Amino acid sequence: MTTTATATKQFMTTDQLLKDWQGHRNLTRRVIEAFPEKELFEFSVGGMRPFAKLATEMISIAGPALKGIIEGNMEGYNEEGFNPTSKEELLKKWDEETEVINHYFNQISEERFQEVFNLFGQYEFPVYENILYFIDNEIHHRGQGYVYLRALGIEPPFFWERF
């Protein structure tokens, strides 16, 4: 029996993935900025959470999860540790978590992206799938923010302007 090796081409590099993710984070930050202070914390549509709560969820997932991946910690998800009361405080934490993401993401080796990790003790997927989940979660919640802004009569940032 003979075997044939097939060369595969890489779709994107880890640097490109991080750049794409940070583009999404930049756009989400601009959505936060577009909200008037009061509405950021109080306005909702159809019983959904206000956008400040959604942003707090995003803050509470990505950085801590990447840290958990690097340190092998599978602690449960917790968004109770951060309760902002102003847009300024929320944006400051957003920026801090962006640096946390950069710090820990850059410690993930190419091989580790394929490693199965039990995120928050609940989700067993390869590391790259966990990271895609963080990005998907952010895009989903940012979409809610777009609906809120439009309902408030505010033009949201163009979704394609991420950098």
CSV table of C-alpha atoms in Angstrom, one decimal:
chain,number,residue,atom,x,y,z
A,1,MET,CA,0.0,0.0,0.0
A,2,THR,CA,1.3,3.4,-0.9
A,3,THR,CA,0.4,6.7,0.7
A,4,THR,CA,0.4,10.1,-0.8
A,5,ALA,CA,1.1,13.2,1.1
A,6,THR,CA,-1.0,16.2,0.2
A,7,ALA,CA,0.3,19.7,0.9
A,8,THR,CA,-2.2,21.9,2.5
A,9,LYS,CA,-2.3,25.7,2.3
A,10,GLN,CA,-2.9,27.8,5.3
A,11,PHE,CA,-6.1,29.9,5.1
A,12,MET,CA,-4.9,32.6,7.5
A,13,THR,CA,-2.2,33.1,9.9
A,14,THR,CA,-2.7,33.6,13.6
A,15,ASP,CA,-1.6,37.2,13.2
A,16,GLN,CA,-4.3,37.7,10.6
A,17,LEU,CA,-6.9,36.1,12.9
A,18,LEU,CA,-5.9,38.4,15.8
A,19,LYS,CA,-6.0,41.4,13.5
A,20,ASP,CA,-9.5,40.4,12.3
A,21,TRP,CA,-10.7,39.9,15.9
A,22,GLN,CA,-9.3,43.3,16.9
A,23,GLY,CA,-11.0,44.9,14.0
A,24,HIS,CA,-14.3,43.5,15.4
A,25,ARG,CA,-13.4,44.8,18.8
A,26,ASN,CA,-12.6,48.3,17.3
A,27,LEU,CA,-16.0,48.4,15.7
A,28,THR,CA,-17.8,47.2,18.8
A,29,ARG,CA,-16.0,49.9,20.8
A,30,ARG,CA,-17.3,52.5,18.3
A,31,VAL,CA,-20.9,51.1,18.9
A,32,ILE,CA,-20.4,51.6,22.6
A,33,GLU,CA,-19.2,55.2,22.0
A,34,ALA,CA,-22.3,55.9,19.8
A,35,PHE,CA,-24.7,55.3,22.7
A,36,PRO,CA,-25.9,58.2,24.8
A,37,GLU,CA,-24.8,57.4,28.4
A,38,LYS,CA,-28.3,56.8,29.9
A,39,GLU,CA,-29.5,54.6,27.0
A,40,LEU,CA,-26.3,52.5,27.1
A,41,PHE,CA,-27.2,51.3,30.5
A,42,GLU,CA,-31.1,51.4,30.3
A,43,PHE,CA,-32.4,51.0,26.8
A,44,SER,CA,-33.4,47.6,25.4
A,45,VAL,CA,-35.7,46.2,22.8
A,46,GLY,CA,-38.0,43.2,23.3
A,47,GLY,CA,-36.8,42.3,26.7
A,48,MET,CA,-33.1,42.0,25.7
A,49,ARG,CA,-30.4,43.3,28.0
A,50,PRO,CA,-29.1,46.8,27.7
A,51,PHE,CA,-26.0,47.2,25.5
A,52,ALA,CA,-23.8,47.9,28.6
A,53,LYS,CA,-24.7,44.4,29.9
A,54,LEU,CA,-23.9,42.9,26.5
A,55,ALA,CA,-20.6,44.7,26.4
A,56,THR,CA,-19.8,43.5,30.0
A,57,GLU,CA,-20.5,39.9,28.9
A,58,MET,CA,-18.0,40.3,26.0
A,59,ILE,CA,-15.4,41.8,28.4
A,60,SER,CA,-16.0,39.0,30.8
A,61,ILE,CA,-15.4,36.2,28.2
A,62,ALA,CA,-12.6,36.9,25.8
A,63,GLY,CA,-9.6,38.0,28.0
A,64,PRO,CA,-10.4,35.7,30.9
A,65,ALA,CA,-11.0,32.7,28.5
A,66,LEU,CA,-7.7,33.3,26.7
A,67,LYS,CA,-6.0,33.5,30.1
A,68,GLY,CA,-7.6,30.3,31.1
A,69,ILE,CA,-6.5,28.6,27.9
A,70,ILE,CA,-2.9,29.7,28.5
A,71,GLU,CA,-2.9,28.8,32.2
A,72,GLY,CA,-5.0,25.6,31.8
A,73,ASN,CA,-7.7,27.0,34.1
A,74,MET,CA,-11.2,25.8,33.3
A,75,GLU,CA,-13.1,28.0,35.9
A,76,GLY,CA,-16.7,28.8,35.1
A,77,TYR,CA,-17.7,31.9,33.3
A,78,ASN,CA,-18.4,34.9,35.6
A,79,GLU,CA,-19.5,38.4,34.5
A,80,GLU,CA,-20.4,39.5,38.0
A,81,GLY,CA,-16.9,40.9,38.8
A,82,PHE,CA,-17.3,44.0,36.6
A,83,ASN,CA,-20.3,46.3,37.0
A,84,PRO,CA,-19.6,49.6,35.2
A,85,THR,CA,-21.7,52.7,36.0
A,86,SER,CA,-20.4,55.0,33.2
A,87,LYS,CA,-19.6,54.8,29.5
A,88,GLU,CA,-16.1,56.0,30.3
A,89,GLU,CA,-15.6,53.1,32.8
A,90,LEU,CA,-16.9,50.6,30.3
A,91,LEU,CA,-14.6,51.9,27.5
A,92,LYS,CA,-11.6,51.9,29.8
A,93,LYS,CA,-12.2,48.3,30.7
A,94,TRP,CA,-12.8,47.4,27.0
A,95,ASP,CA,-9.4,48.9,26.1
A,96,GLU,CA,-7.7,47.1,29.0
A,97,GLU,CA,-9.2,43.7,27.9
A,98,THR,CA,-8.0,44.4,24.4
A,99,GLU,CA,-4.5,44.4,25.7
A,100,VAL,CA,-5.2,41.2,27.8
A,101,ILE,CA,-6.4,39.6,24.6
A,102,ASN,CA,-3.2,40.6,22.7
A,103,HIS,CA,-1.0,39.4,25.6
A,104,TYR,CA,-2.6,35.9,25.9
A,105,PHE,CA,-3.4,35.3,22.2
A,106,ASN,CA,0.3,35.8,21.3
A,107,GLN,CA,1.2,33.0,23.8
A,108,ILE,CA,-0.8,30.4,21.9
A,109,SER,CA,1.4,28.2,19.8
A,110,GLU,CA,0.3,27.0,16.4
A,111,GLU,CA,-0.1,23.5,17.7
A,112,ARG,CA,-2.3,24.6,20.6
A,113,PHE,CA,-5.0,26.0,18.2
A,114,GLN,CA,-5.9,22.4,17.4
A,115,GLU,CA,-5.8,21.3,21.1
A,116,VAL,CA,-9.2,20.5,22.7
A,117,PHE,CA,-9.9,22.8,25.6
A,118,ASN,CA,-12.7,22.6,28.1
A,119,LEU,CA,-13.7,26.3,28.2
A,120,PHE,CA,-15.2,27.4,31.4
A,121,GLY,CA,-15.6,23.7,32.3
A,122,GLN,CA,-18.5,23.5,29.9
A,123,TYR,CA,-17.4,23.5,26.2
A,124,GLU,CA,-15.0,21.0,24.8
A,125,PHE,CA,-13.7,22.3,21.5
A,126,PRO,CA,-10.4,23.0,19.9
A,127,VAL,CA,-8.9,26.3,21.0
A,128,TYR,CA,-9.4,27.8,17.6
A,129,GLU,CA,-13.2,27.0,17.8
A,130,ASN,CA,-13.3,28.7,21.2
A,131,ILE,CA,-11.7,31.8,19.8
A,132,LEU,CA,-14.2,31.8,16.9
A,133,TYR,CA,-17.0,31.5,19.4
A,134,PHE,CA,-15.7,34.7,21.2
A,135,ILE,CA,-15.7,36.5,17.9
A,136,ASP,CA,-19.2,35.2,16.9
A,137,ASN,CA,-20.6,36.1,20.3
A,138,GLU,CA,-19.3,39.7,19.9
A,139,ILE,CA,-20.7,40.0,16.4
A,140,HIS,CA,-24.1,38.7,17.6
A,141,HIS,CA,-24.2,41.2,20.5
A,142,ARG,CA,-22.9,44.1,18.3
A,143,GLY,CA,-25.9,43.3,16.0
A,144,GLN,CA,-28.2,43.9,18.9
A,145,GLY,CA,-26.4,47.2,19.6
A,146,TYR,CA,-27.1,48.2,16.0
A,147,VAL,CA,-30.8,47.5,16.5
A,148,TYR,CA,-30.8,49.5,19.7
A,149,LEU,CA,-29.0,52.5,18.0
A,150,ARG,CA,-31.4,52.5,15.1
A,151,ALA,CA,-34.4,52.3,17.4
A,152,LEU,CA,-33.0,55.4,19.2
A,153,GLY,CA,-32.7,57.2,15.8
A,154,ILE,CA,-28.8,57.0,15.9
A,155,GLU,CA,-26.9,56.0,12.8
A,156,PRO,CA,-24.5,53.1,13.8
A,157,PRO,CA,-21.0,52.9,12.5
A,158,PHE,CA,-20.6,51.2,9.1
A,159,PHE,CA,-20.1,47.5,9.8
A,160,TRP,CA,-17.3,47.2,7.3
A,161,GLU,CA,-15.2,50.0,8.9
A,162,ARG,CA,-13.4,47.9,11.5
A,163,PHE,CA,-10.0,49.4,11.6
